[in-house]
Short mmCIF file of C-alpha atoms in Angstrom, two decimals:
data_model
loop_
_atom_site.label_atom_id
_atom_site.label_comp_id
_atom_site.label_asym_id
_atom_site.label_seq_id
_atom_site.Cartn_x
_atom_site.Cartn_y
_atom_site.Cartn_z
CA MET M 1 1.30 -30.16 -20.13
CA THR M 2 4.29 -28.35 -21.64
CA GLN M 3 2.14 -26.92 -24.33
CA ARG M 4 -0.43 -25.75 -21.83
CA LEU M 5 2.24 -24.04 -19.77
CA ARG M 6 3.56 -22.31 -22.91
CA VAL M 7 0.00 -21.01 -23.71
CA LEU M 8 -0.28 -19.70 -20.13
CA LYS M 9 3.06 -17.94 -20.43
CA ILE M 10 2.02 -16.29 -23.73
CA LEU M 11 -1.29 -15.22 -22.13
CA THR M 12 0.72 -13.74 -19.13
CA LEU M 13 2.83 -11.88 -21.69
CA LEU M 14 -0.23 -10.53 -23.46
CA GLY M 15 -1.82 -9.64 -20.13
CA GLY M 16 1.21 -7.69 -19.16
CA ALA M 17 1.22 -5.85 -22.52
CA THR M 18 -2.43 -4.91 -22.02
CA LEU M 19 -1.67 -3.56 -18.55
CA VAL M 20 1.19 -1.57 -19.92
CA ALA M 21 -0.98 -0.08 -22.72
CA GLY M 22 -3.70 0.92 -20.19
CA GLY M 23 -1.12 2.25 -17.79
CA GLY M 24 0.52 4.31 -20.47
CA ALA M 25 -2.80 5.93 -21.30
CA CYS M 26 -3.36 6.64 -17.52
CA ALA M 27 0.12 8.10 -17.20
CA LEU M 28 -0.39 10.44 -20.17
CA LEU M 29 -3.74 11.59 -18.68
CA TYR M 30 -2.01 12.14 -15.31
CA LEU M 31 0.52 14.45 -16.96
CA LEU M 32 -2.05 16.35 -19.08
CA LEU M 33 -4.96 16.61 -16.74
CA PRO M 34 -3.59 19.49 -14.55
CA PHE M 35 -3.23 21.69 -17.62
CA LEU M 36 -6.65 20.84 -18.95
CA HIS M 37 -8.77 20.81 -15.82
CA ARG M 38 -8.67 23.28 -12.90
CA GLY M 39 -11.64 22.10 -10.77
CA PRO M 40 -11.58 21.78 -6.98
CA ASP M 41 -11.28 18.03 -7.34
CA LEU M 42 -8.12 18.13 -9.44
CA VAL M 43 -5.71 16.66 -6.88
CA ALA M 44 -8.07 13.80 -5.86
CA THR M 45 -8.78 13.01 -9.50
CA ASN M 46 -5.09 12.97 -10.43
CA VAL M 47 -4.28 10.78 -7.40
CA THR M 48 -6.71 8.19 -8.68
CA ILE M 49 -5.35 8.33 -12.22
CA ALA M 50 -1.76 8.12 -11.00
CA SER M 51 -2.56 5.19 -8.80
CA LEU M 52 -4.00 3.28 -11.75
CA ALA M 53 -1.04 4.19 -13.86
CA ALA M 54 1.44 3.02 -11.20
CA LEU M 55 -0.39 -0.24 -10.60
CA THR M 56 -0.86 -1.22 -14.26
CA LEU M 57 2.62 -0.13 -15.42
CA SER M 58 4.53 -1.76 -12.61
CA LEU M 59 2.63 -5.05 -12.83
CA GLY M 60 2.52 -4.97 -16.59
CA PHE M 61 6.30 -4.56 -17.09
CA THR M 62 6.90 -7.14 -14.38
CA LEU M 63 4.64 -9.69 -16.09
CA ILE M 64 6.23 -9.04 -19.51
CA TYR M 65 9.74 -9.43 -17.97
CA HIS M 66 9.08 -12.69 -16.24
CA ALA M 67 6.95 -14.14 -19.05
CA ARG M 68 9.67 -13.47 -21.65
CA ASN M 69 12.36 -14.99 -19.43
CA SER M 70 10.20 -18.03 -18.76
CA LEU M 71 9.48 -18.53 -22.49
CA ARG M 72 13.29 -18.38 -23.09
CA GLY M 73 13.88 -20.95 -20.39
CA ARG M 74 15.63 -18.59 -17.98
CA SER M 75 15.34 -19.33 -14.34
CA SER M 76 14.42 -16.76 -11.66
CA GLY M 77 16.54 -15.81 -8.77
CA LEU M 78 15.69 -16.29 -5.10
CA PHE M 79 13.36 -13.65 -3.70
CA VAL M 80 15.54 -11.43 -1.45
CA PRO M 81 13.73 -8.05 -1.05
CA PRO M 82 15.22 -4.84 0.39
CA SER M 83 15.21 -4.23 4.14
CA PRO M 84 11.70 -3.65 5.55
CA TRP M 85 13.07 -0.74 7.59
CA ARG M 86 14.01 1.13 4.48
CA LEU M 87 10.42 0.73 3.26
CA ALA M 88 9.12 1.89 6.67
CA LEU M 89 11.32 5.00 6.42
CA LEU M 90 10.08 5.57 2.91
CA PHE M 91 6.50 5.51 4.26
CA VAL M 92 7.27 8.03 6.92
CA PHE M 93 9.08 10.33 4.51
CA CYS M 94 6.26 10.25 1.98
CA LEU M 95 3.66 10.82 4.70
CA ILE M 96 5.47 13.92 6.07
CA VAL M 97 6.38 15.45 2.68
CA GLY M 98 2.98 14.74 1.21
CA GLN M 99 1.07 16.29 4.12
CA ALA M 100 3.37 19.33 4.07
CA MET M 101 2.78 19.67 0.29
CA LEU M 102 -1.05 19.59 0.78
CA SER M 103 -0.86 22.17 3.63
CA LEU M 104 1.66 24.61 2.20
CA SER M 105 1.57 24.44 -1.60
CA THR M 106 -0.44 27.15 -3.32
CA SER M 107 -0.10 25.80 -6.87
CA PRO M 108 -2.85 23.26 -7.80
CA VAL M 109 -0.88 22.21 -10.92
CA PHE M 110 2.25 21.53 -8.94
CA THR M 111 0.35 19.67 -6.16
CA SER M 112 -1.65 17.50 -8.63
CA LEU M 113 1.66 16.46 -10.30
CA ALA M 114 3.93 16.11 -7.30
CA PHE M 115 1.65 14.71 -4.63
CA PRO M 116 0.30 11.58 -6.41
CA PRO M 117 3.76 9.76 -6.52
CA LEU M 118 4.11 10.35 -2.82
CA HIS M 119 0.60 9.03 -2.22
CA VAL M 120 1.31 5.87 -4.20
CA LEU M 121 4.61 5.18 -2.39
CA ALA M 122 2.96 5.78 1.01
CA ALA M 123 0.06 3.42 0.05
CA ILE M 124 2.24 0.51 -1.10
CA SER M 125 5.30 0.70 1.26
CA PRO M 126 3.56 -0.85 4.34
CA ALA M 127 2.44 -3.86 2.41
CA LEU M 128 5.82 -4.19 0.72
CA ALA M 129 7.54 -3.83 4.07
CA ILE M 130 5.54 -6.80 5.44
CA LEU M 131 6.31 -8.79 2.35
CA ALA M 132 10.02 -7.92 2.69
CA PHE M 133 10.00 -8.91 6.39
CA VAL M 134 8.56 -12.36 5.55
CA GLY M 135 10.56 -12.87 2.39
CA ARG M 136 13.93 -12.17 3.90
CA ARG M 137 13.22 -14.77 6.68
CA THR M 138 11.59 -17.56 4.63
CA LYS M 139 13.59 -17.40 1.40
CA ALA M 140 11.16 -19.88 0.02
CA ALA M 141 10.14 -18.33 -3.24
CA SER M 142 11.60 -16.83 -6.45
CA TRP M 143 11.08 -13.34 -7.80
CA ARG M 144 8.95 -14.81 -10.56
CA THR M 145 6.63 -16.60 -8.16
CA VAL M 146 6.23 -13.58 -5.87
CA SER M 147 5.62 -11.27 -8.90
CA LEU M 148 2.92 -13.59 -10.29
CA GLU M 149 1.22 -13.81 -6.83
CA ILE M 150 1.29 -10.07 -6.42
CA SER M 151 -0.18 -9.55 -9.86
CA HIS M 152 -2.94 -12.06 -9.19
CA GLY M 153 -3.74 -10.51 -5.84
CA SER M 154 -3.64 -6.90 -7.13
CA VAL M 155 -5.51 -7.29 -10.43
CA LEU M 156 -7.06 -10.67 -11.23
CA ALA M 157 -8.62 -11.53 -7.91
CA PRO M 158 -10.16 -8.11 -7.12
CA ALA M 159 -11.49 -7.82 -10.69
CA ALA M 160 -13.04 -11.27 -10.48
CA ALA M 161 -14.46 -10.51 -6.98
CA LEU M 162 -15.91 -7.20 -8.17
CA ALA M 163 -17.57 -8.81 -11.17
CA ALA M 164 -19.03 -11.59 -9.00
CA GLU M 165 -20.30 -9.10 -6.35
CA ILE M 166 -21.95 -6.99 -9.06
CA VAL M 167 -23.67 -10.05 -10.54
CA VAL M 168 -24.86 -11.20 -7.07
CA LEU M 169 -26.01 -7.66 -6.20
CA LEU M 170 -28.13 -7.51 -9.29
CA VAL M 171 -29.63 -11.03 -8.68
CA VAL M 172 -30.32 -10.38 -5.03
CA GLY M 173 -31.74 -6.96 -5.84
CA LEU M 174 -34.04 -8.45 -8.43
CA VAL M 175 -35.16 -11.25 -6.09
CA ILE M 176 -35.93 -8.79 -3.27
CA SER M 177 -37.79 -6.47 -5.67
CA PHE M 178 -39.78 -9.41 -6.94
CA ILE M 179 -40.70 -10.44 -3.38
CA VAL M 180 -41.67 -6.86 -2.48
CA ALA M 181 -43.78 -6.57 -5.66
CA LEU M 182 -45.77 -9.69 -4.81
CA SER M 183 -46.62 -8.33 -1.35
CA PRO M 184 -49.80 -6.19 -0.90
CA GLY M 185 -49.12 -2.68 -2.17
CA GLY M 186 -45.52 -3.72 -3.16
CA ILE M 187 -45.73 -2.38 -6.77
CA GLU M 188 -46.94 1.00 -5.52
CA ARG M 189 -44.11 1.15 -2.95
CA LEU M 190 -41.51 0.36 -5.60
CA MET M 191 -42.80 2.98 -7.91
CA GLU M 192 -42.88 5.55 -5.10
CA LEU M 193 -39.28 4.71 -4.21
CA ALA M 194 -38.20 5.05 -7.88
CA LEU M 195 -39.77 8.51 -8.07
CA ASN M 196 -38.20 9.54 -4.69
CA LEU M 197 -34.74 8.52 -5.82
CA GLN M 198 -35.04 10.79 -8.82
CA ASP M 199 -35.80 13.77 -6.51
CA PRO M 200 -32.52 15.45 -5.36
CA ALA M 201 -34.24 17.10 -2.36
CA TRP M 202 -35.55 13.72 -1.22
CA VAL M 203 -32.06 12.06 -1.63
CA GLU M 204 -30.35 14.80 0.24
CA ASP M 205 -32.60 14.47 3.27
CA PRO M 206 -30.84 12.21 5.81
CA THR M 207 -34.09 11.16 7.38
CA ASN M 208 -35.31 9.74 4.12
CA LEU M 209 -32.04 7.86 3.43
CA ALA M 210 -32.05 6.48 7.05
CA GLN M 211 -35.58 5.10 6.54
CA LEU M 212 -34.56 3.55 3.25
CA VAL M 213 -31.41 1.94 4.59
CA LEU M 214 -33.24 0.58 7.66
CA SER M 215 -35.99 -0.95 5.62
CA PRO M 216 -36.12 -4.76 5.75
CA ALA M 217 -35.47 -5.22 2.00
CA VAL M 218 -32.38 -2.96 1.97
CA LEU M 219 -31.05 -4.43 5.21
CA THR M 220 -31.36 -7.90 3.69
CA LEU M 221 -29.48 -6.78 0.62
CA ILE M 222 -26.71 -5.19 2.79
CA VAL M 223 -26.28 -8.28 4.92
CA VAL M 224 -26.14 -10.64 1.95
CA ILE M 225 -23.56 -8.46 0.07
CA PHE M 226 -21.28 -7.26 2.77
CA VAL M 227 -21.58 -10.02 5.44
CA ILE M 228 -21.71 -13.15 3.12
CA ILE M 229 -20.67 -12.46 -0.47
CA ALA M 230 -17.88 -9.90 0.01
CA PRO M 231 -15.91 -11.93 2.59
CA LEU M 232 -16.20 -15.09 0.33
#
């Protein structure tokens, strides 16, 4: 059992290093993109890149820190987070300053560099405030335990869920397509649909999309994915 735990700790260390490497690449792209791209979607694109960088770097360094300490036999202190009210004030501050920046700033480069950190802090502070509220009252976990649980919930679980949903989506789509193909005139309808989806004018017509979404096959696919698979 001890050997197995050591292997898991080493894998955690390697996983953290992988996240840091990916996060470093995202951070570099976040800093360079405003000077390389001046399109209308610059701010939105840089927000996405900065969010990925913040997520992977913070979790990566955290995993490396705790994995190294665990391999060296060092214990972890009791989880005592900062006051949730400070995190709530941080959320309000980032919300006000970020909105003011979007409304008043005339420099796309400045906005694409200065706004993403405010966006990231505003996005994570409510969840961290709830975690701090519970953690300061229960005092039932260590920093290492909480860090591993947050890393699992932020990276591993969503990645596994996304992979599972994609696989199920493909399988269900193939099954429904097979059933439609076996029905009278099904192959012709599938070929017609494939041609329509390649036509930009057809796709941009909301009437056509409404008829497609409300078709029995697509409705079945939507129900299976978003009502059954996604919640699981």
